[in-house]
mmCIF file of C-alpha atoms in Angstrom:
data_model
loop_
_atom_site.group_PDB
_atom_site.id
_atom_site.type_symbol
_atom_site.label_atom_id
_atom_site.label_comp_id
_atom_site.label_asym_id
_atom_site.label_seq_id
_atom_site.Cartn_x
_atom_site.Cartn_y
_atom_site.Cartn_z
ATOM 1 C CA MET A 103 20.638 -13.938 28.735
ATOM 2 C CA ASN A 104 22.714 -14.144 25.557
ATOM 3 C CA THR A 105 21.173 -12.163 22.678
ATOM 4 C CA LYS A 106 23.981 -12.561 20.143
ATOM 5 C CA TRP A 107 21.806 -14.889 18.065
ATOM 6 C CA VAL A 108 19.235 -12.088 17.793
ATOM 7 C CA GLU A 109 21.909 -9.652 16.595
ATOM 8 C CA ASP A 110 23.202 -12.214 14.093
ATOM 9 C CA GLU A 111 19.718 -12.771 12.698
ATOM 10 C CA LEU A 112 19.163 -9.035 12.328
ATOM 11 C CA LYS A 113 22.489 -8.750 10.497
ATOM 12 C CA VAL A 114 21.391 -11.396 7.987
ATOM 13 C CA ILE A 115 18.055 -9.613 7.495
ATOM 14 C CA LYS A 116 19.857 -6.338 6.792
ATOM 15 C CA GLU A 117 22.304 -7.959 4.362
ATOM 16 C CA LYS A 118 19.391 -9.354 2.357
ATOM 17 C CA GLY A 119 17.742 -5.953 2.132
ATOM 18 C CA LEU A 120 14.812 -7.166 4.221
ATOM 19 C CA TYR A 121 15.255 -5.016 7.343
ATOM 20 C CA ARG A 122 12.070 -3.182 8.270
ATOM 21 C CA GLN A 123 11.616 0.078 10.125
ATOM 22 C CA LEU A 124 8.559 2.120 10.973
ATOM 23 C CA LYS A 125 7.781 5.368 9.170
ATOM 24 C CA THR A 126 5.756 7.777 11.293
ATOM 25 C CA ILE A 127 3.088 9.723 9.428
ATOM 26 C CA GLU A 128 2.224 13.042 11.045
ATOM 27 C CA THR A 129 -1.027 13.786 9.194
ATOM 28 C CA PRO A 130 -4.311 12.043 8.213
ATOM 29 C CA PRO A 131 -4.234 9.435 5.393
ATOM 30 C CA GLU A 132 -4.992 11.924 2.639
ATOM 31 C CA PRO A 133 -3.229 12.327 -0.741
ATOM 32 C CA ARG A 134 -0.644 14.658 0.803
ATOM 33 C CA ILE A 135 0.950 13.523 4.044
ATOM 34 C CA LYS A 136 3.947 14.584 6.128
ATOM 35 C CA ILE A 137 6.796 12.372 7.337
ATOM 36 C CA ARG A 138 9.507 14.067 9.415
ATOM 37 C CA GLY A 139 8.036 17.376 8.335
ATOM 38 C CA LYS A 140 8.366 16.636 4.603
ATOM 39 C CA GLU A 141 5.280 16.697 2.415
ATOM 40 C CA LEU A 142 4.840 13.561 0.298
ATOM 41 C CA LEU A 143 2.242 12.241 -2.113
ATOM 42 C CA LEU A 144 0.782 9.134 -0.453
ATOM 43 C CA LEU A 145 0.693 6.249 -2.894
ATOM 44 C CA SER A 146 0.471 3.212 -0.620
ATOM 45 C CA SER A 147 -2.648 3.526 1.523
ATOM 46 C CA ASN A 148 -5.501 1.009 1.615
ATOM 47 C CA ASN A 149 -7.880 3.925 2.270
ATOM 48 C CA TYR A 150 -9.194 3.352 -1.244
ATOM 49 C CA LEU A 151 -12.232 5.637 -1.132
ATOM 50 C CA GLY A 152 -10.595 8.317 1.000
ATOM 51 C CA LEU A 153 -13.209 7.849 3.724
ATOM 52 C CA ALA A 154 -10.821 7.489 6.690
ATOM 53 C CA SER A 155 -10.792 11.274 7.148
ATOM 54 C CA ASP A 156 -14.289 11.989 5.821
ATOM 55 C CA ASP A 157 -16.129 14.556 7.947
ATOM 56 C CA ARG A 158 -19.314 12.468 7.963
ATOM 57 C CA LEU A 159 -17.560 9.488 9.528
ATOM 58 C CA ILE A 160 -15.762 11.715 12.013
ATOM 59 C CA GLN A 161 -19.039 13.343 13.090
ATOM 60 C CA SER A 162 -20.676 9.942 13.617
ATOM 61 C CA ALA A 163 -17.734 8.769 15.716
ATOM 62 C CA VAL A 164 -17.645 11.977 17.806
ATOM 63 C CA GLU A 165 -21.339 11.803 18.652
ATOM 64 C CA VAL A 166 -21.045 8.229 19.921
ATOM 65 C CA LEU A 167 -17.738 8.968 21.685
ATOM 66 C CA GLN A 168 -19.522 11.594 23.722
ATOM 67 C CA SER A 169 -22.391 9.290 24.666
ATOM 68 C CA PHE A 170 -20.685 5.876 24.928
ATOM 69 C CA GLY A 171 -17.084 6.721 25.825
ATOM 70 C CA VAL A 172 -13.826 5.577 24.252
ATOM 71 C CA GLY A 173 -13.472 1.829 24.758
ATOM 72 C CA SER A 174 -15.970 -1.014 24.714
ATOM 73 C CA GLY A 175 -14.848 -2.370 28.073
ATOM 74 C CA GLY A 176 -14.936 -6.050 27.288
ATOM 75 C CA ALA A 177 -15.613 -8.918 24.918
ATOM 76 C CA ARG A 178 -18.938 -9.010 23.084
ATOM 77 C CA LEU A 179 -20.135 -12.045 25.056
ATOM 78 C CA THR A 180 -19.523 -10.377 28.430
ATOM 79 C CA THR A 181 -19.758 -6.572 28.739
ATOM 80 C CA GLY A 182 -18.592 -5.242 25.360
ATOM 81 C CA ASN A 183 -21.764 -5.532 23.290
ATOM 82 C CA THR A 184 -23.680 -2.311 22.586
ATOM 83 C CA ILE A 185 -26.545 -1.228 20.382
ATOM 84 C CA TRP A 186 -23.935 0.030 17.894
ATOM 85 C CA HIS A 187 -22.402 -3.420 17.479
ATOM 86 C CA ASP A 188 -25.850 -4.923 16.925
ATOM 87 C CA GLN A 189 -26.766 -2.211 14.421
ATOM 88 C CA LEU A 190 -23.519 -2.615 12.505
ATOM 89 C CA GLU A 191 -23.973 -6.387 12.196
ATOM 90 C CA LYS A 192 -27.471 -5.861 10.809
ATOM 91 C CA ARG A 193 -26.157 -3.189 8.411
ATOM 92 C CA VAL A 194 -23.356 -5.464 7.180
ATOM 93 C CA ALA A 195 -25.776 -8.343 6.603
ATOM 94 C CA THR A 196 -28.071 -6.094 4.559
ATOM 95 C CA PHE A 197 -25.125 -4.650 2.632
ATOM 96 C CA LYS A 198 -23.714 -8.078 1.833
ATOM 97 C CA LYS A 199 -27.125 -9.595 1.009
ATOM 98 C CA ALA A 200 -26.602 -12.180 3.759
ATOM 99 C CA GLU A 201 -28.838 -13.553 6.490
ATOM 100 C CA SER A 202 -26.507 -12.480 9.273
ATOM 101 C CA ALA A 203 -23.069 -11.119 10.134
ATOM 102 C CA LEU A 204 -20.540 -11.213 12.961
ATOM 103 C CA LEU A 205 -17.984 -8.547 13.885
ATOM 104 C CA PHE A 206 -14.322 -9.161 14.634
ATOM 105 C CA SER A 207 -11.773 -6.635 15.852
ATOM 106 C CA SER A 208 -9.509 -7.086 12.816
ATOM 107 C CA GLY A 209 -9.395 -8.912 9.503
ATOM 108 C CA TYR A 210 -6.590 -11.070 10.813
ATOM 109 C CA LEU A 211 -8.731 -12.206 13.738
ATOM 110 C CA ALA A 212 -11.640 -12.896 11.394
ATOM 111 C CA ASN A 213 -9.686 -15.171 9.062
ATOM 112 C CA VAL A 214 -7.935 -16.997 11.878
ATOM 113 C CA GLY A 215 -11.177 -17.397 13.817
ATOM 114 C CA VAL A 216 -13.283 -18.626 10.920
ATOM 115 C CA LEU A 217 -10.828 -21.133 9.465
ATOM 116 C CA SER A 218 -9.744 -22.588 12.789
ATOM 117 C CA SER A 219 -13.386 -23.037 13.800
ATOM 118 C CA VAL A 220 -15.165 -24.430 10.760
ATOM 119 C CA ALA A 221 -12.444 -26.837 9.629
ATOM 120 C CA GLY A 222 -11.335 -29.601 11.955
ATOM 121 C CA GLU A 223 -9.675 -32.973 12.103
ATOM 122 C CA GLY A 224 -10.606 -35.087 9.106
ATOM 123 C CA ASP A 225 -11.432 -32.038 6.967
ATOM 124 C CA VAL A 226 -9.455 -30.397 4.162
ATOM 125 C CA ILE A 227 -8.856 -26.760 3.167
ATOM 126 C CA LEU A 228 -7.787 -25.939 -0.379
ATOM 127 C CA SER A 229 -6.032 -22.580 -0.335
ATOM 128 C CA ASP A 230 -4.667 -20.377 -3.143
ATOM 129 C CA GLU A 231 -0.872 -20.115 -2.892
ATOM 130 C CA LEU A 232 -1.028 -16.290 -2.783
ATOM 131 C CA ASN A 233 -3.648 -16.011 -0.049
ATOM 132 C CA HIS A 234 -3.033 -13.478 2.710
ATOM 133 C CA ALA A 235 -0.911 -14.452 5.722
ATOM 134 C CA SER A 236 -3.993 -14.406 7.970
ATOM 135 C CA ILE A 237 -5.568 -17.133 5.825
ATOM 136 C CA VAL A 238 -2.334 -19.121 5.933
ATOM 137 C CA ASP A 239 -2.239 -18.857 9.724
ATOM 138 C CA GLY A 240 -5.922 -19.755 10.024
ATOM 139 C CA CYS A 241 -5.258 -22.911 8.023
ATOM 140 C CA ARG A 242 -2.305 -23.766 10.243
ATOM 141 C CA LEU A 243 -4.317 -23.285 13.428
ATOM 142 C CA SER A 244 -7.121 -25.523 12.232
ATOM 143 C CA LYS A 245 -6.715 -29.267 12.597
ATOM 144 C CA ALA A 246 -7.640 -29.771 8.969
ATOM 145 C CA LYS A 247 -5.346 -30.879 6.178
ATOM 146 C CA THR A 248 -4.283 -27.877 4.062
ATOM 147 C CA ILE A 249 -3.655 -28.313 0.327
ATOM 148 C CA ILE A 250 -2.199 -25.385 -1.615
ATOM 149 C CA TYR A 251 -3.240 -24.925 -5.230
ATOM 150 C CA HIS A 252 -1.381 -22.853 -7.817
ATOM 151 C CA HIS A 253 -2.457 -19.239 -7.966
ATOM 152 C CA LYS A 254 -5.835 -19.014 -9.709
ATOM 153 C CA SER A 255 -5.213 -22.325 -11.499
ATOM 154 C CA MET A 256 -8.569 -24.013 -11.788
ATOM 155 C CA ASN A 257 -6.999 -27.069 -13.416
ATOM 156 C CA ASP A 258 -4.769 -27.538 -10.381
ATOM 157 C CA LEU A 259 -7.636 -26.885 -7.992
ATOM 158 C CA GLU A 260 -9.840 -29.479 -9.691
ATOM 159 C CA GLU A 261 -7.026 -32.022 -9.796
ATOM 160 C CA LYS A 262 -6.573 -31.613 -6.059
ATOM 161 C CA LEU A 263 -10.301 -31.664 -5.366
ATOM 162 C CA ARG A 264 -10.464 -35.069 -7.065
ATOM 163 C CA MET A 265 -8.155 -36.415 -4.351
ATOM 164 C CA THR A 266 -10.261 -35.187 -1.420
ATOM 165 C CA SER A 267 -12.978 -37.842 -1.293
ATOM 166 C CA VAL A 268 -11.503 -39.279 1.924
ATOM 167 C CA PHE A 269 -12.105 -36.051 3.858
ATOM 168 C CA LYS A 270 -15.293 -35.279 5.783
ATOM 169 C CA LYS A 271 -15.710 -31.615 4.858
ATOM 170 C CA LYS A 272 -14.011 -29.614 2.104
ATOM 171 C CA PHE A 273 -13.370 -25.883 2.080
ATOM 172 C CA ILE A 274 -12.002 -23.719 -0.715
ATOM 173 C CA VAL A 275 -10.606 -20.434 0.615
ATOM 174 C CA THR A 276 -9.382 -17.528 -1.477
ATOM 175 C CA ASP A 277 -8.807 -13.808 -1.410
ATOM 176 C CA GLY A 278 -11.373 -11.983 -3.529
ATOM 177 C CA VAL A 279 -8.755 -9.446 -4.577
ATOM 178 C CA PHE A 280 -5.151 -10.459 -3.954
ATOM 179 C CA SER A 281 -3.497 -7.731 -1.932
ATOM 180 C CA MET A 282 -0.040 -7.739 -3.517
ATOM 181 C CA ASP A 283 -1.023 -8.224 -7.177
ATOM 182 C CA GLY A 284 -4.438 -6.589 -7.291
ATOM 183 C CA ASP A 285 -5.864 -9.417 -9.392
ATOM 184 C CA LEU A 286 -9.251 -11.051 -8.851
ATOM 185 C CA ALA A 287 -9.944 -14.627 -7.868
ATOM 186 C CA PRO A 288 -11.888 -16.523 -10.590
ATOM 187 C CA LEU A 289 -14.949 -16.857 -8.361
ATOM 188 C CA PRO A 290 -17.357 -18.217 -11.012
ATOM 189 C CA GLU A 291 -15.027 -21.146 -11.706
ATOM 190 C CA ILE A 292 -14.306 -21.690 -8.006
ATOM 191 C CA VAL A 293 -18.016 -21.789 -7.184
ATOM 192 C CA ALA A 294 -18.665 -24.236 -10.028
ATOM 193 C CA LEU A 295 -15.917 -26.572 -8.802
ATOM 194 C CA ALA A 296 -17.144 -26.288 -5.226
ATOM 195 C CA ARG A 297 -20.610 -27.389 -6.238
ATOM 196 C CA LYS A 298 -19.222 -30.222 -8.361
ATOM 197 C CA TYR A 299 -17.084 -31.588 -5.520
ATOM 198 C CA ASN A 300 -19.370 -30.673 -2.606
ATOM 199 C CA ALA A 301 -17.061 -28.068 -1.055
ATOM 200 C CA TYR A 302 -17.766 -24.876 0.874
ATOM 201 C CA VAL A 303 -16.445 -21.533 -0.449
ATOM 202 C CA ILE A 304 -14.875 -18.931 1.862
ATOM 203 C CA VAL A 305 -13.793 -15.591 0.384
ATOM 204 C CA ASP A 306 -11.706 -12.918 2.078
ATOM 205 C CA ASP A 307 -12.900 -9.764 0.323
ATOM 206 C CA ALA A 308 -10.787 -7.271 2.280
ATOM 207 C CA HIS A 309 -9.610 -5.450 -0.847
ATOM 208 C CA GLY A 310 -12.814 -5.863 -2.850
ATOM 209 C CA THR A 311 -15.363 -4.512 -0.392
ATOM 210 C CA GLY A 312 -16.236 -0.917 -1.257
ATOM 211 C CA VAL A 313 -14.216 -1.028 -4.485
ATOM 212 C CA LEU A 314 -15.923 -3.562 -6.762
ATOM 213 C CA GLY A 315 -19.532 -4.089 -7.740
ATOM 214 C CA GLU A 316 -22.232 -1.605 -8.691
ATOM 215 C CA HIS A 317 -23.026 -0.932 -5.032
ATOM 216 C CA GLY A 318 -19.534 -1.577 -3.673
ATOM 217 C CA ARG A 319 -20.437 -4.943 -2.190
ATOM 218 C CA GLY A 320 -17.246 -6.450 -3.514
ATOM 219 C CA THR A 321 -15.993 -9.317 -5.602
ATOM 220 C CA ALA A 322 -19.113 -11.459 -5.260
ATOM 221 C CA GLU A 323 -21.307 -8.627 -6.530
ATOM 222 C CA HIS A 324 -18.825 -7.978 -9.345
ATOM 223 C CA PHE A 325 -19.325 -11.579 -10.517
ATOM 224 C CA ASN A 326 -23.049 -11.679 -9.622
ATOM 225 C CA LEU A 327 -22.422 -14.459 -7.095
ATOM 226 C CA GLU A 328 -23.677 -12.863 -3.888
ATOM 227 C CA HIS A 329 -25.798 -15.872 -2.928
ATOM 228 C CA GLU A 330 -23.212 -18.469 -3.930
ATOM 229 C CA ILE A 331 -20.477 -17.791 -1.344
ATOM 230 C CA ASP A 332 -20.846 -19.668 1.948
ATOM 231 C CA LEU A 333 -18.826 -17.265 4.086
ATOM 232 C CA MET A 334 -17.735 -13.780 3.057
ATOM 233 C CA ILE A 335 -15.035 -12.181 5.194
ATOM 234 C CA GLY A 336 -13.881 -8.587 4.960
ATOM 235 C CA THR A 337 -12.319 -5.687 6.778
ATOM 236 C CA PHE A 338 -13.469 -2.151 7.522
ATOM 237 C CA SER A 339 -9.862 -0.954 7.607
ATOM 238 C CA LYS A 340 -9.516 -0.426 3.859
ATOM 239 C CA ALA A 341 -12.162 1.122 1.576
ATOM 240 C CA VAL A 342 -14.608 1.506 4.474
ATOM 241 C CA GLY A 343 -12.047 3.715 6.228
ATOM 242 C CA THR A 344 -12.479 2.563 9.843
ATOM 243 C CA GLU A 345 -11.256 -0.641 11.506
ATOM 244 C CA GLY A 346 -12.409 -4.095 12.484
ATOM 245 C CA ALA A 347 -13.860 -6.849 10.315
ATOM 246 C CA TYR A 348 -16.915 -8.944 9.569
ATOM 247 C CA VAL A 349 -18.040 -12.392 8.503
ATOM 248 C CA ALA A 350 -21.326 -12.615 6.603
ATOM 249 C CA GLY A 351 -23.357 -15.678 5.677
ATOM 250 C CA LYS A 352 -26.331 -17.787 6.677
ATOM 251 C CA GLU A 353 -27.612 -17.366 10.218
ATOM 252 C CA VAL A 354 -26.568 -20.900 11.168
ATOM 253 C CA TRP A 355 -22.926 -20.126 10.251
ATOM 254 C CA ILE A 356 -22.959 -16.964 12.359
ATOM 255 C CA GLN A 357 -24.475 -18.755 15.359
ATOM 256 C CA TYR A 358 -21.775 -21.406 15.038
ATOM 257 C CA LEU A 359 -18.935 -18.861 14.860
ATOM 258 C CA ARG A 360 -20.327 -16.872 17.764
ATOM 259 C CA ASN A 361 -19.964 -19.996 19.880
ATOM 260 C CA LYS A 362 -16.793 -21.512 18.396
ATOM 261 C CA ALA A 363 -14.446 -18.831 17.062
ATOM 262 C CA ARG A 364 -11.867 -18.197 19.773
ATOM 263 C CA SER A 365 -10.715 -14.930 18.187
ATOM 264 C CA PHE A 366 -14.288 -13.667 18.563
ATOM 265 C CA ILE A 367 -15.034 -15.083 21.998
ATOM 266 C CA PHE A 368 -11.845 -13.767 23.618
ATOM 267 C CA GLN A 369 -11.393 -10.487 21.722
ATOM 268 C CA THR A 370 -12.269 -7.084 23.124
ATOM 269 C CA ALA A 371 -15.076 -5.558 21.086
ATOM 270 C CA MET A 372 -14.370 -2.622 18.768
ATOM 271 C CA ALA A 373 -15.161 0.817 20.170
ATOM 272 C CA PRO A 374 -18.837 1.797 19.766
ATOM 273 C CA SER A 375 -17.746 5.025 18.030
ATOM 274 C CA ILE A 376 -15.952 2.984 15.347
ATOM 275 C CA ALA A 377 -19.081 0.887 14.816
ATOM 276 C CA ALA A 378 -21.142 4.046 14.339
ATOM 277 C CA ALA A 379 -18.655 5.531 11.869
ATOM 278 C CA THR A 380 -18.640 2.257 9.955
ATOM 279 C CA ILE A 381 -22.411 2.322 9.532
ATOM 280 C CA THR A 382 -22.123 5.826 8.085
ATOM 281 C CA SER A 383 -19.362 4.679 5.727
ATOM 282 C CA ILE A 384 -21.370 1.712 4.432
ATOM 283 C CA ASP A 385 -24.281 4.067 3.735
ATOM 284 C CA ILE A 386 -21.972 6.319 1.698
ATOM 285 C CA ILE A 387 -20.463 3.395 -0.200
ATOM 286 C CA GLU A 388 -23.801 1.868 -1.102
ATOM 287 C CA GLN A 389 -25.450 5.114 -2.166
ATOM 288 C CA ASN A 390 -22.629 6.775 -4.100
ATOM 289 C CA GLN A 391 -20.956 5.275 -7.142
ATOM 290 C CA HIS A 392 -18.845 8.257 -8.196
ATOM 291 C CA LEU A 393 -16.048 7.513 -5.701
ATOM 292 C CA ARG A 394 -15.565 3.998 -7.097
ATOM 293 C CA GLN A 395 -15.858 5.164 -10.681
ATOM 294 C CA HIS A 396 -13.235 7.877 -10.185
ATOM 295 C CA LEU A 397 -10.932 5.468 -8.352
ATOM 296 C CA LEU A 398 -11.104 2.784 -11.035
ATOM 297 C CA ARG A 399 -10.630 5.383 -13.783
ATOM 298 C CA LEU A 400 -7.435 6.638 -12.099
ATOM 299 C CA GLY A 401 -6.162 3.065 -11.811
ATOM 300 C CA LYS A 402 -6.767 2.389 -15.491
ATOM 301 C CA MET A 403 -4.962 5.588 -16.450
ATOM 302 C CA LEU A 404 -1.907 4.912 -14.293
ATOM 303 C CA ARG A 405 -1.561 1.261 -15.356
ATOM 304 C CA LYS A 406 -1.610 2.239 -19.003
ATOM 305 C CA GLN A 407 1.024 4.947 -18.649
ATOM 306 C CA LEU A 408 3.396 2.848 -16.503
ATOM 307 C CA LYS A 409 3.231 0.016 -19.034
ATOM 308 C CA LEU A 410 3.954 2.438 -21.871
ATOM 309 C CA LEU A 411 7.070 3.572 -19.985
ATOM 310 C CA GLY A 412 8.281 -0.037 -19.879
ATOM 311 C CA PHE A 413 7.555 -0.987 -16.273
ATOM 312 C CA ARG A 414 6.457 -4.533 -15.425
ATOM 313 C CA VAL A 415 2.807 -3.976 -14.598
ATOM 314 C CA ASP A 416 0.122 -6.635 -14.989
ATOM 315 C CA ASP A 417 -3.325 -5.966 -16.385
ATOM 316 C CA GLY A 418 -6.072 -5.423 -13.859
ATOM 317 C CA ILE A 419 -9.040 -3.306 -12.808
ATOM 318 C CA THR A 420 -8.383 -2.649 -9.111
ATOM 319 C CA PRO A 421 -6.578 0.336 -7.549
ATOM 320 C CA ILE A 422 -3.740 -1.990 -6.486
ATOM 321 C CA ILE A 423 -0.970 -1.626 -9.069
ATOM 322 C CA PRO A 424 2.212 -3.629 -8.383
ATOM 323 C CA VAL A 425 5.285 -2.316 -10.191
ATOM 324 C CA ILE A 426 7.689 -5.274 -10.221
ATOM 325 C CA ILE A 427 11.297 -4.220 -9.576
ATOM 326 C CA GLY A 428 12.909 -7.621 -8.899
ATOM 327 C CA GLU A 429 15.536 -7.864 -6.186
ATOM 328 C CA ALA A 430 14.778 -6.583 -2.703
ATOM 329 C CA LYS A 431 17.732 -4.181 -2.469
ATOM 330 C CA LEU A 432 16.832 -2.533 -5.784
ATOM 331 C CA ALA A 433 13.210 -2.173 -4.709
ATOM 332 C CA VAL A 434 14.308 -0.532 -1.457
ATOM 333 C CA GLU A 435 16.532 1.870 -3.413
ATOM 334 C CA PHE A 436 13.664 2.629 -5.786
ATOM 335 C CA ALA A 437 11.348 3.449 -2.861
ATOM 336 C CA LYS A 438 14.043 5.638 -1.303
ATOM 337 C CA GLU A 439 14.441 7.602 -4.540
ATOM 338 C CA LEU A 440 10.668 7.999 -4.829
ATOM 339 C CA GLU A 441 10.584 9.457 -1.333
ATOM 340 C CA GLU A 442 13.427 11.835 -2.171
ATOM 341 C CA GLN A 443 11.317 13.078 -5.074
ATOM 342 C CA GLY A 444 8.123 13.500 -3.070
ATOM 343 C CA ILE A 445 6.283 10.155 -3.291
ATOM 344 C CA PHE A 446 5.705 7.744 -0.406
ATOM 345 C CA ALA A 447 5.359 4.177 -1.703
ATOM 346 C CA PRO A 448 7.407 1.681 0.348
ATOM 347 C CA ALA A 449 9.027 -1.397 -1.188
ATOM 348 C CA ILE A 450 7.289 -4.739 -0.681
ATOM 349 C CA ARG A 451 9.815 -7.544 -0.168
ATOM 350 C CA PRO A 452 9.979 -11.220 0.858
ATOM 351 C CA PRO A 453 8.413 -12.889 2.747
ATOM 352 C CA THR A 454 5.391 -10.776 1.778
ATOM 353 C CA VAL A 455 6.090 -11.532 -1.912
ATOM 354 C CA PRO A 456 8.225 -14.268 -3.537
ATOM 355 C CA ILE A 457 11.988 -13.866 -3.920
ATOM 356 C CA GLY A 458 12.756 -11.929 -7.093
ATOM 357 C CA GLN A 459 9.295 -10.335 -7.079
ATOM 358 C CA SER A 460 10.002 -7.313 -4.858
ATOM 359 C CA ARG A 461 7.940 -4.358 -5.931
ATOM 360 C CA ILE A 462 6.509 -0.953 -5.374
ATOM 361 C CA ARG A 463 2.883 -1.612 -4.524
ATOM 362 C CA ILE A 464 0.905 1.396 -5.639
ATOM 363 C CA SER A 465 -2.538 1.698 -4.112
ATOM 364 C CA LEU A 466 -4.650 4.627 -5.214
ATOM 365 C CA MET A 467 -7.360 6.540 -3.395
ATOM 366 C CA ALA A 468 -10.488 8.179 -4.757
ATOM 367 C CA SER A 469 -9.192 11.396 -3.225
ATOM 368 C CA HIS A 470 -6.267 11.445 -5.684
ATOM 369 C CA THR A 471 -6.567 13.741 -8.687
ATOM 370 C CA GLU A 472 -5.624 13.277 -12.336
ATOM 371 C CA GLU A 473 -2.956 15.942 -11.853
ATOM 372 C CA GLN A 474 -1.404 13.880 -9.065
ATOM 373 C CA ILE A 475 -1.413 10.814 -11.297
ATOM 374 C CA GLY A 476 0.525 12.859 -13.847
ATOM 375 C CA GLU A 477 3.030 13.724 -11.124
ATOM 376 C CA VAL A 478 3.408 10.039 -10.256
ATOM 377 C CA ILE A 479 4.114 9.114 -13.881
ATOM 378 C CA GLU A 480 6.831 11.776 -14.190
ATOM 379 C CA VAL A 481 8.599 10.727 -10.984
ATOM 380 C CA PHE A 482 8.424 7.001 -11.790
ATOM 381 C CA GLN A 483 9.942 7.666 -15.194
ATOM 382 C CA ARG A 484 12.861 9.647 -13.708
ATOM 383 C CA VAL A 485 13.569 7.123 -10.961
ATOM 384 C CA GLY A 486 13.110 4.122 -13.248
ATOM 385 C CA GLN A 487 15.591 5.484 -15.785
ATOM 386 C CA SER A 488 18.147 6.568 -13.177
ATOM 387 C CA LEU A 489 18.178 3.082 -11.594
ATOM 388 C CA GLY A 490 18.104 1.209 -14.902
ATOM 389 C CA VAL A 491 14.701 -0.345 -14.307
ATOM 390 C CA ILE A 492 13.415 1.130 -17.570
ATOM 391 C CA ARG A 493 15.244 2.702 -20.543
#
């Protein structure tokens, strides 16, 4: 078969500075990693609390590996359900102050499964324009009408809610913490509008869970709204340090999703060892505040210093710090220079972010030190000046 069209498309992607290649990391996701034998300071991991290589999680996983084996062997509704899956769902529900919870094998599957199940023909989903791709795809797979509202604009959201009286059910869906900008959704205002216009609220708290709130329960705890969100979705693959995802809410919602969500029904269950490690991680997150406090302190320090140097950095409180470079090719060059000088922080380009908004997305870990933050500031200053991004 003719593949010239594939080659032509790849050529266009390369010319736009959007060509992607895999970088192979040869070490655990700790502050210092190795790529092709070179030691680099890792500045782009979602392992926010540094728990992915924590000995306590590893020990929990090893013990269950030895007793339950490697894989789950099937979907949860057939042969893949174990005591560890049941225990993790109960632990998540307690952690999230919810009646019940349901596990998914990834955050992507959770968002797609929830949205395509709860919203149907004759319904409407109002979605923030900067929501994650998995939310976008979940909206597309549902048979509901999707209406996009301007990023965090409550005036626009309310204006569009006023036009939804013809729909049977209304859903407002938003990221809790937006993954590319690190900013928080205005949940108090969203909840107020939802109650005013009789809409359900669904929050993807992938980047808030473990990071925000006194006990690390996420964005809803941060805003003291834990009992006001209808469905809370999140992943274990970020601050929790393992993999898989959850949906938490009232028992009736979980029963419904267990019977309707195709990405739950037909997915292979996560490995029992991962479920066990996740329980251990949630215990650590809930009982220890110092990891979050250190992480947020590092983020505040780095934001302040980058802004003083003249970089385009928005205000925020999360460990996600986007440094806006502009054009994709310049962002790629910036990332390349960072790597040459010992820092691994890949460029984020369209379609992940809007055209002209390419960036270096810094994401810090609690395992970083203040000395390493000082190193980051020095390298960013040198690279920024050499490429004309700052004076």
